[in-house]
PDB file of C-alpha atoms in Angstrom:
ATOM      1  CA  UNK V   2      -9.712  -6.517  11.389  1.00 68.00           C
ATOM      2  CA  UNK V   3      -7.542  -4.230   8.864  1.00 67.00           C
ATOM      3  CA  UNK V   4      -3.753  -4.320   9.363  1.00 90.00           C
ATOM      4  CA  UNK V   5      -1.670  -2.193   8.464  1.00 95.00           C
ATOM      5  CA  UNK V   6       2.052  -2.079   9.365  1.00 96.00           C
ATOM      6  CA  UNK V   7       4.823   0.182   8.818  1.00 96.00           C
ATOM      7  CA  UNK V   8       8.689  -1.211   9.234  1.00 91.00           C
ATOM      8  CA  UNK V   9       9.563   1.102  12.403  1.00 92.00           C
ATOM      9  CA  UNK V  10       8.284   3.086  15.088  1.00 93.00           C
ATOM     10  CA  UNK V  11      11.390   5.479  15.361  1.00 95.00           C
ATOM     11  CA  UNK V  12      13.513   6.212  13.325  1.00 96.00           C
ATOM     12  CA  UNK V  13      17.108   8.629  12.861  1.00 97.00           C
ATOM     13  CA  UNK V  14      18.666   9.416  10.472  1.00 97.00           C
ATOM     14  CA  UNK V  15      21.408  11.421   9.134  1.00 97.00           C
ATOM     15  CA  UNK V  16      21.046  14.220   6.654  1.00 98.00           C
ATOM     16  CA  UNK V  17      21.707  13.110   2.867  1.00 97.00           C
ATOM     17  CA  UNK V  18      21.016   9.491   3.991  1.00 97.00           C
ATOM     18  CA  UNK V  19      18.511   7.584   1.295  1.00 97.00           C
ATOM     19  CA  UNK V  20      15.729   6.329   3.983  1.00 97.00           C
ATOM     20  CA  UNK V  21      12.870   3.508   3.180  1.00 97.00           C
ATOM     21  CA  UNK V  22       9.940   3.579   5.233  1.00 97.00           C
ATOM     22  CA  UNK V  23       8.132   0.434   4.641  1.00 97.00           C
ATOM     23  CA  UNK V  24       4.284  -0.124   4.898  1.00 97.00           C
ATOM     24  CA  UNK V  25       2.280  -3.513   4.162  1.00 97.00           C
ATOM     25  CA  UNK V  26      -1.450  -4.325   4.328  1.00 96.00           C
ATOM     26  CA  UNK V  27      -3.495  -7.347   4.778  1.00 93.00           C
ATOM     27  CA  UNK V  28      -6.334  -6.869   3.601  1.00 89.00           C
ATOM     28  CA  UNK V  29      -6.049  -7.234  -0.149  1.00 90.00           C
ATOM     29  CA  UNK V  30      -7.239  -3.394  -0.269  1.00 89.00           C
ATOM     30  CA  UNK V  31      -6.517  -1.348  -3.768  1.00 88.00           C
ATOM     31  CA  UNK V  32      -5.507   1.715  -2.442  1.00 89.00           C
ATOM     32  CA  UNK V  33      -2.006   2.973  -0.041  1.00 92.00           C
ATOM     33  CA  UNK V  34      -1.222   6.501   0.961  1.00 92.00           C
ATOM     34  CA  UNK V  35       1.500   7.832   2.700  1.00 95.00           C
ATOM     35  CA  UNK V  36       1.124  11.216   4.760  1.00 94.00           C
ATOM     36  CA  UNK V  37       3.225  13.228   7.131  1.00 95.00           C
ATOM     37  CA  UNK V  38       2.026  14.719  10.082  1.00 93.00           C
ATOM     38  CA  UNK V  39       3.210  17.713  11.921  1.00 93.00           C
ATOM     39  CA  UNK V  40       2.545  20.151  14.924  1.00 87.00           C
ATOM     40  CA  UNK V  41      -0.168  23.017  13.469  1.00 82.00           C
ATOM     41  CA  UNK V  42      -0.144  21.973  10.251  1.00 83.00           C
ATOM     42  CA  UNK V  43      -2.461  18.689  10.158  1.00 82.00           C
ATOM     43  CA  UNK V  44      -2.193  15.863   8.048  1.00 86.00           C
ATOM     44  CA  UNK V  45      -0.815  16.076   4.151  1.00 89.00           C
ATOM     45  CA  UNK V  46      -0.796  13.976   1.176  1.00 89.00           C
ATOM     46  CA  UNK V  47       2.268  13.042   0.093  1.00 94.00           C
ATOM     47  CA  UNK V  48       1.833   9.898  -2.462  1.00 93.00           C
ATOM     48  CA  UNK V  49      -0.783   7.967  -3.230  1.00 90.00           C
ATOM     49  CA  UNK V  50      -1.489   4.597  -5.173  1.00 91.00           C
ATOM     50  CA  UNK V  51      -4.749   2.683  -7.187  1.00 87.00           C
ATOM     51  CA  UNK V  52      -3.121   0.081  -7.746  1.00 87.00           C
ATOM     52  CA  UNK V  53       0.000  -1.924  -8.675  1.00 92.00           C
ATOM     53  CA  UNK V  54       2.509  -0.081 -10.263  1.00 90.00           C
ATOM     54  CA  UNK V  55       0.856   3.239 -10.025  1.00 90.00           C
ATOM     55  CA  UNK V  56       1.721   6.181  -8.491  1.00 92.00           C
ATOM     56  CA  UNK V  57       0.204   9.930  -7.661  1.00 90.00           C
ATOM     57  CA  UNK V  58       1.314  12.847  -6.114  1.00 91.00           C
ATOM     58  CA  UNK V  59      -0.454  14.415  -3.457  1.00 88.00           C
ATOM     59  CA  UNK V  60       0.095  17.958  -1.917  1.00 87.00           C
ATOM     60  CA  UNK V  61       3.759  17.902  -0.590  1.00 93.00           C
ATOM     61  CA  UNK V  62       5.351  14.817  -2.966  1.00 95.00           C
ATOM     62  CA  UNK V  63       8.820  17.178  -3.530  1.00 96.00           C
ATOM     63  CA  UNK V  64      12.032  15.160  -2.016  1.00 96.00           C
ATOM     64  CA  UNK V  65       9.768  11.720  -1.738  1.00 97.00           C
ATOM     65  CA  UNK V  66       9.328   8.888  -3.891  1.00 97.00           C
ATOM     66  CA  UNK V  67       7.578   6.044  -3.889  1.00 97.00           C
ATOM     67  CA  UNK V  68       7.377   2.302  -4.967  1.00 97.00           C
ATOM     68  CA  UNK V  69       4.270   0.091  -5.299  1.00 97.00           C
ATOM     69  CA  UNK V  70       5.287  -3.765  -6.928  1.00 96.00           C
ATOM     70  CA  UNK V  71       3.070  -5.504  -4.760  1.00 96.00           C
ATOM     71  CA  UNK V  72      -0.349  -4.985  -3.693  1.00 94.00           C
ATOM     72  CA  UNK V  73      -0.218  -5.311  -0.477  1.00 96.00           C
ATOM     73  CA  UNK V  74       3.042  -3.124   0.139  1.00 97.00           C
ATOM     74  CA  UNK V  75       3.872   0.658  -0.350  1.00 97.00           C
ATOM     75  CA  UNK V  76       7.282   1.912   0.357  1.00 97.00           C
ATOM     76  CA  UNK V  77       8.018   5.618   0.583  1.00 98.00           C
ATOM     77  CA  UNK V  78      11.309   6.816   0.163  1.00 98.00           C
ATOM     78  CA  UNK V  79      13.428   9.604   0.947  1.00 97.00           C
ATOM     79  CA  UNK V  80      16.393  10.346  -1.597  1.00 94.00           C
ATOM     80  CA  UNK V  81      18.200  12.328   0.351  1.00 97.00           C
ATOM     81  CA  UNK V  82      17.098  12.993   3.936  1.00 97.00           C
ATOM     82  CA  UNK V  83      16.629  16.707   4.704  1.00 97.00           C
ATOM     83  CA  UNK V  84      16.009  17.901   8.466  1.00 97.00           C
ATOM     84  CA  UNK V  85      13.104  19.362   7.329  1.00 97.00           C
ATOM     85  CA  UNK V  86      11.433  15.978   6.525  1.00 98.00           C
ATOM     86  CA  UNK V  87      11.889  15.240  10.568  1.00 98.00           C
ATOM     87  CA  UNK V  88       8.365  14.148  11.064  1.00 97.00           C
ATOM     88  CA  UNK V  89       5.661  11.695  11.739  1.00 96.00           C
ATOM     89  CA  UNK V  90       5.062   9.679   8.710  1.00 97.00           C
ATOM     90  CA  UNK V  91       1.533   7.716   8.413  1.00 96.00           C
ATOM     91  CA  UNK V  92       0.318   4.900   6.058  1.00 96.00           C
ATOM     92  CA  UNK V  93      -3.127   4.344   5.399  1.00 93.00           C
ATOM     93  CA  UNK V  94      -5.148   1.990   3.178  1.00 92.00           C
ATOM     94  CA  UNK V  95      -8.331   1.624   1.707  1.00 87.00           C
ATOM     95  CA  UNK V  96     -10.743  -0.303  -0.442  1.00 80.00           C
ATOM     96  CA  UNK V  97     -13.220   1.404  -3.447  1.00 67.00           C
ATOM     97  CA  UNK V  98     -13.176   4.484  -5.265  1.00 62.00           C
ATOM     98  CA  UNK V  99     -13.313   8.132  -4.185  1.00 53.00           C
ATOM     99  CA  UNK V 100     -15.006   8.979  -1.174  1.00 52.00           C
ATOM    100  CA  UNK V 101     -17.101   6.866   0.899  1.00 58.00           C
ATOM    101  CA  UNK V 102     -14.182   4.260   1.121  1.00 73.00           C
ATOM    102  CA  UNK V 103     -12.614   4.348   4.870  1.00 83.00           C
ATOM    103  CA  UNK V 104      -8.639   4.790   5.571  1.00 87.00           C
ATOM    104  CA  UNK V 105      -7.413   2.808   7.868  1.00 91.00           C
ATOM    105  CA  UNK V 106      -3.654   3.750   9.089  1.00 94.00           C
ATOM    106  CA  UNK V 107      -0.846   2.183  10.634  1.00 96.00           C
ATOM    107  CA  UNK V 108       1.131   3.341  13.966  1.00 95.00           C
ATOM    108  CA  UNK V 109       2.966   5.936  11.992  1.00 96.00           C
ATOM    109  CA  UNK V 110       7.151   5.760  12.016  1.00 96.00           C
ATOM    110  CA  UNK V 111       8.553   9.155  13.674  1.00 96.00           C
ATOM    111  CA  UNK V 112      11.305   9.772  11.497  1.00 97.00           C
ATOM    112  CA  UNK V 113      14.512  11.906  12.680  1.00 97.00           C
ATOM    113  CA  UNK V 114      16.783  13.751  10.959  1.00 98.00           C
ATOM    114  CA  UNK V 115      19.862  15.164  12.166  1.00 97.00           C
TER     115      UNK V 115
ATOM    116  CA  UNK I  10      -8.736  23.462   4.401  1.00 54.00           C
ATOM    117  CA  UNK I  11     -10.786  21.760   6.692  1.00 58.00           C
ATOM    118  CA  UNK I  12     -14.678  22.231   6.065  1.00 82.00           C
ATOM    119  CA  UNK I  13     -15.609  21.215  10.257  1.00 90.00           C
ATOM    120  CA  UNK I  14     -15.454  22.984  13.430  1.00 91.00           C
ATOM    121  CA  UNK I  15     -14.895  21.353  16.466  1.00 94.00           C
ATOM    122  CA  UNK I  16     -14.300  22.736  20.449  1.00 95.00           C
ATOM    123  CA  UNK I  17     -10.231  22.456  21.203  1.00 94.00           C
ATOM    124  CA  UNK I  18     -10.719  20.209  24.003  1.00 96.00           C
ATOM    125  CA  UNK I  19     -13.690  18.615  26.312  1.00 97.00           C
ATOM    126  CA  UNK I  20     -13.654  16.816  29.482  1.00 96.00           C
ATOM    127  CA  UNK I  21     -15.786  14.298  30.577  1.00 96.00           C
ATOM    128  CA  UNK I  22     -15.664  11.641  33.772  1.00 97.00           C
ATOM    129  CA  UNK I  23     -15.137   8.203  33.015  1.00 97.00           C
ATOM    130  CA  UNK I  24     -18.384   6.049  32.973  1.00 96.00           C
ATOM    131  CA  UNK I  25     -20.326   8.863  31.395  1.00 97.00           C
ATOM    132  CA  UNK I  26     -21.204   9.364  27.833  1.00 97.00           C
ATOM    133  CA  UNK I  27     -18.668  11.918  26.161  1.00 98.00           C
ATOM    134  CA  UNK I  28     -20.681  13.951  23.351  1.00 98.00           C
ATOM    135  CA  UNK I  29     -17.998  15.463  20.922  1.00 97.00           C
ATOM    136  CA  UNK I  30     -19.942  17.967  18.940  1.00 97.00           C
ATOM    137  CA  UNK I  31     -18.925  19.176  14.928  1.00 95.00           C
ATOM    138  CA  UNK I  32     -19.769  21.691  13.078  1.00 94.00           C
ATOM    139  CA  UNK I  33     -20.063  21.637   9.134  1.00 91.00           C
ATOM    140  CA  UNK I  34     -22.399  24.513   7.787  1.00 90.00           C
ATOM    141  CA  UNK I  35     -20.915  24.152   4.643  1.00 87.00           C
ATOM    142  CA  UNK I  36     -21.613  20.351   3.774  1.00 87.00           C
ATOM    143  CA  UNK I  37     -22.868  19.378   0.633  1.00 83.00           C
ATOM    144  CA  UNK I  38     -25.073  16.607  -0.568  1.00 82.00           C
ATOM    145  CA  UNK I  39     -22.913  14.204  -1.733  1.00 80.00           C
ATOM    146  CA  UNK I  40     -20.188  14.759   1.774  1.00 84.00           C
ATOM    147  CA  UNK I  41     -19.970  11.972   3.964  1.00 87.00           C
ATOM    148  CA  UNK I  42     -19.107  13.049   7.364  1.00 91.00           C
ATOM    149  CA  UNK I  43     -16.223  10.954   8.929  1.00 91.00           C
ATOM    150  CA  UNK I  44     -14.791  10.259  12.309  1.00 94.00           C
ATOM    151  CA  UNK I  45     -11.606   9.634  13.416  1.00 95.00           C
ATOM    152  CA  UNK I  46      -9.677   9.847  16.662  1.00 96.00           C
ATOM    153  CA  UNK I  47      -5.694   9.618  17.245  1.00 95.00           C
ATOM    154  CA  UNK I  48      -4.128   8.473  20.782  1.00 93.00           C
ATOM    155  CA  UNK I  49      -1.418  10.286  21.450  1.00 87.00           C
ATOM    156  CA  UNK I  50       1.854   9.328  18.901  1.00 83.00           C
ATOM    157  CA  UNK I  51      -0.180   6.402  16.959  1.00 90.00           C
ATOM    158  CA  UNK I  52      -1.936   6.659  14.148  1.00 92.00           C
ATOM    159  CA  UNK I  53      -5.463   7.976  13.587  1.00 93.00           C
ATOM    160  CA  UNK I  54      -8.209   5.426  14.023  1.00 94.00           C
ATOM    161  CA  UNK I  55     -11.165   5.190  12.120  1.00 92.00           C
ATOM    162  CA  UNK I  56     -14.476   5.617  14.508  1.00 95.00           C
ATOM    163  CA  UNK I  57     -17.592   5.570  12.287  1.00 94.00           C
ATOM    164  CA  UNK I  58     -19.466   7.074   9.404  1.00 91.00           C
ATOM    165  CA  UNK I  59     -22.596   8.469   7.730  1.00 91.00           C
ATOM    166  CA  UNK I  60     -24.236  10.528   5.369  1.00 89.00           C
ATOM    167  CA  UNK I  61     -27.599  11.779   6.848  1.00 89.00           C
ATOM    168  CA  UNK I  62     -29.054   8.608   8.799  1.00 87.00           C
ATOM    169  CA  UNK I  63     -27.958   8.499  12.458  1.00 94.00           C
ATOM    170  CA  UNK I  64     -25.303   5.478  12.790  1.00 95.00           C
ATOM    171  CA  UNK I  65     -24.060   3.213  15.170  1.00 96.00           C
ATOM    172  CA  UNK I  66     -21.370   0.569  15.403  1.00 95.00           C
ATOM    173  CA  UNK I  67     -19.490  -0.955  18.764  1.00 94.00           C
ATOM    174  CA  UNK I  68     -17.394   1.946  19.016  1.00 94.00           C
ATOM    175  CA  UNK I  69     -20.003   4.634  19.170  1.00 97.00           C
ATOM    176  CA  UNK I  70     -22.786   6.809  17.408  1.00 98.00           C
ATOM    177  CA  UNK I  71     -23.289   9.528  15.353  1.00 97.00           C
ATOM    178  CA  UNK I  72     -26.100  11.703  15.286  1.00 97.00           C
ATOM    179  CA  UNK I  73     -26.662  14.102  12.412  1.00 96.00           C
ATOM    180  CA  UNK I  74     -28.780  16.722  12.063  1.00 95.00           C
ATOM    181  CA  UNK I  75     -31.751  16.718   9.678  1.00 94.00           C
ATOM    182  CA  UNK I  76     -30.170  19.938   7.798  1.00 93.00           C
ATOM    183  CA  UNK I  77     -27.207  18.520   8.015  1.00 93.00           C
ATOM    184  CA  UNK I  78     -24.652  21.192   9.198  1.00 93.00           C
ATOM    185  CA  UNK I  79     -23.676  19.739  12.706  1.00 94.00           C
ATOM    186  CA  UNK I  80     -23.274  16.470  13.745  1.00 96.00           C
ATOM    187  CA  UNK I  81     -22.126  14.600  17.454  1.00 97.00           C
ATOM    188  CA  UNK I  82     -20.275  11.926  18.271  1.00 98.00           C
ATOM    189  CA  UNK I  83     -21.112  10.172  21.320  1.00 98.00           C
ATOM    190  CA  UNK I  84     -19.165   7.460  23.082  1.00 97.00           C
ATOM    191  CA  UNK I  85     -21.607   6.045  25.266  1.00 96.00           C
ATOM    192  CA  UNK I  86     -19.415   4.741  28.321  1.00 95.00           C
ATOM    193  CA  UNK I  87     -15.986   6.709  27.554  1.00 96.00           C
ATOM    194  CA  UNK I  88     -12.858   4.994  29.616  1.00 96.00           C
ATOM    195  CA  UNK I  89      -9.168   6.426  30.523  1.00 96.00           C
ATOM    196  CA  UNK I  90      -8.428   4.635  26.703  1.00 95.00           C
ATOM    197  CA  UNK I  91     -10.853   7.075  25.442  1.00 97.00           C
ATOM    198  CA  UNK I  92      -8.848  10.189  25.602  1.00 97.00           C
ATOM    199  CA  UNK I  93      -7.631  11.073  22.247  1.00 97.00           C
ATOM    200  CA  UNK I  94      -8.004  13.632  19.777  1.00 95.00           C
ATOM    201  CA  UNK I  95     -11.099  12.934  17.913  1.00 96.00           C
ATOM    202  CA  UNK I  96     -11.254  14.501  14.399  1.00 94.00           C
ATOM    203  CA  UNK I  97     -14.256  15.127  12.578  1.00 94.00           C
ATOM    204  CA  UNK I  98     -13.806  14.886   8.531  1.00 89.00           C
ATOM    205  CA  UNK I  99     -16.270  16.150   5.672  1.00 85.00           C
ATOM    206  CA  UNK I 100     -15.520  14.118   2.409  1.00 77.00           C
ATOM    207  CA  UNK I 101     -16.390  14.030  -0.800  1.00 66.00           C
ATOM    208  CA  UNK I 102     -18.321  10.604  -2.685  1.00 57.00           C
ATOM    209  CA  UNK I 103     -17.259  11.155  -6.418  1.00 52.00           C
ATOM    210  CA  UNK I 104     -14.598  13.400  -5.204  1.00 51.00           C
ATOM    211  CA  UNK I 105     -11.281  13.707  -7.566  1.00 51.00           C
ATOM    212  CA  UNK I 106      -8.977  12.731  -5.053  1.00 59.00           C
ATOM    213  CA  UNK I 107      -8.876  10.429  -1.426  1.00 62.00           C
ATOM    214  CA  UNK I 108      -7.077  12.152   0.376  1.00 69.00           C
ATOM    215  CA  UNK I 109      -8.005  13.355   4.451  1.00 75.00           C
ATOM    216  CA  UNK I 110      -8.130  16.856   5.806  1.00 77.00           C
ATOM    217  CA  UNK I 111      -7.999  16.355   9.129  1.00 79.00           C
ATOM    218  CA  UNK I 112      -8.419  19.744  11.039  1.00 79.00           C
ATOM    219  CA  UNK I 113      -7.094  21.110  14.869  1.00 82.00           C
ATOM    220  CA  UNK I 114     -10.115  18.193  16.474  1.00 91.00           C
ATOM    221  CA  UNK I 115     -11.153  17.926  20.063  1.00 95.00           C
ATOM    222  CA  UNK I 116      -8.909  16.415  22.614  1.00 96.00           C
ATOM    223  CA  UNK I 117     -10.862  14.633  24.772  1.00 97.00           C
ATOM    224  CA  UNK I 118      -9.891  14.230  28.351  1.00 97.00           C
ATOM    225  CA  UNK I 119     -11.503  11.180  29.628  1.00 97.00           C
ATOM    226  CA  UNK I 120     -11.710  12.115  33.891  1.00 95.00           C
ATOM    227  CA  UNK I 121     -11.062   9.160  36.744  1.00 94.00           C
TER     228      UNK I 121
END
């Protein structure tokens, strides 16, 4: 089975605070996403990564960053923690190219900042 | 924006088969249709998938239409672990970019 794992459950924060949310996979898969995930507004793209090294923005990347040195790990990162970015924050990974490859997530960390 | 349809919530009684219908009028040839469901405050879990063949794995089927604008999941013995939002997902093969758009889904209330 696919595992994927992010560094904490819950999470709080303070406001200006640099914050690492950590995810890792096990199943040798090429491709990581992070998303956030809030009340009425669904599911959205923040970063995503092919491979090693590489990086791409989704819909909402503005206040994140991202890190990607090892396959099988994906780190998001908040620069300066904002209450707005109080939220549920979901990993995902896949194998394959574009489309018919399946996401498979991680428990999600819910992330608070005060 | 989310290309699927789905009823807001459904009950069903535990034991019975839980059909979670989807709507997606607007599919197009090369869109996989994708399910995934989400327990409440984990992260979404992959069900199944298909194209236009019916499919089946241990978790449950999917039944697509022959025209291909409305599909149904059914869990064929649902359980109290059942209940979940289930989301049903159009995506495209080919497509520019992997990303999910998950829409509202169906919270299914699984019944004792």
């Amino acid at each position: 089975d696919v595992k994927v794992t992010q560094s904490s459950r819950y999470l709080v924060k303070r406001t200006g605070e640099k914050v690492f949310l950590e995810c890792v996979q096990d199943m040798d898969h090429e491709n990581m996403f992070w998303y956030r995930q809030d009340p009425g507004l669904g599911l959205r793209l923040i970063y995503f990564s092919y491979d090693v090294k590489m990086k791409e923005k989704g819909d909402i990347p503005e206040g994140y960053s991202v890190s990607r040195e090892k396959k099988e790990r994906f780190s998001l990162i908040l620069e300066s923690a904002s209450t707005n970015q109080t939220s549920m924050y979901l990993c995902a990974s896949s194998f394959g190219r574009a489309g018919q490859e399946t996401q498979y997530f991680g428990p999600g960390t819910r992330l608070l900042v005060l | 924006d989310a290309k699927t349809t789905q009823p807001p919530s459904m009950d069903c009684a535990e034991g019975r088969a839980a059909n979670l219908p989807c709507n997606h009028s607007t599919i197009s040839g090369n869109e996989y249709v994708y399910w995934y469901r989400q327990i409440h405050s984990q992260g979404p879990q992959y069900i199944i998938h298909g194209l236009k063949n019916n499919e089946t794995n241990e978790m449950a089927s999917l039944i697509i239409t022959e025209d291909r604008k409305s599909s149904t999941l059914i869990l064929p013995h649902a359980t109290l672990r059942d209940t979940a939002v289930y989301y049903c997902i159009v995506r495209v093969y080919g497509g520019a970019t992997n990303k999910l758009i998950f829409g509202t889904g169906t919270l299914l209330a699984v019944q004792p």
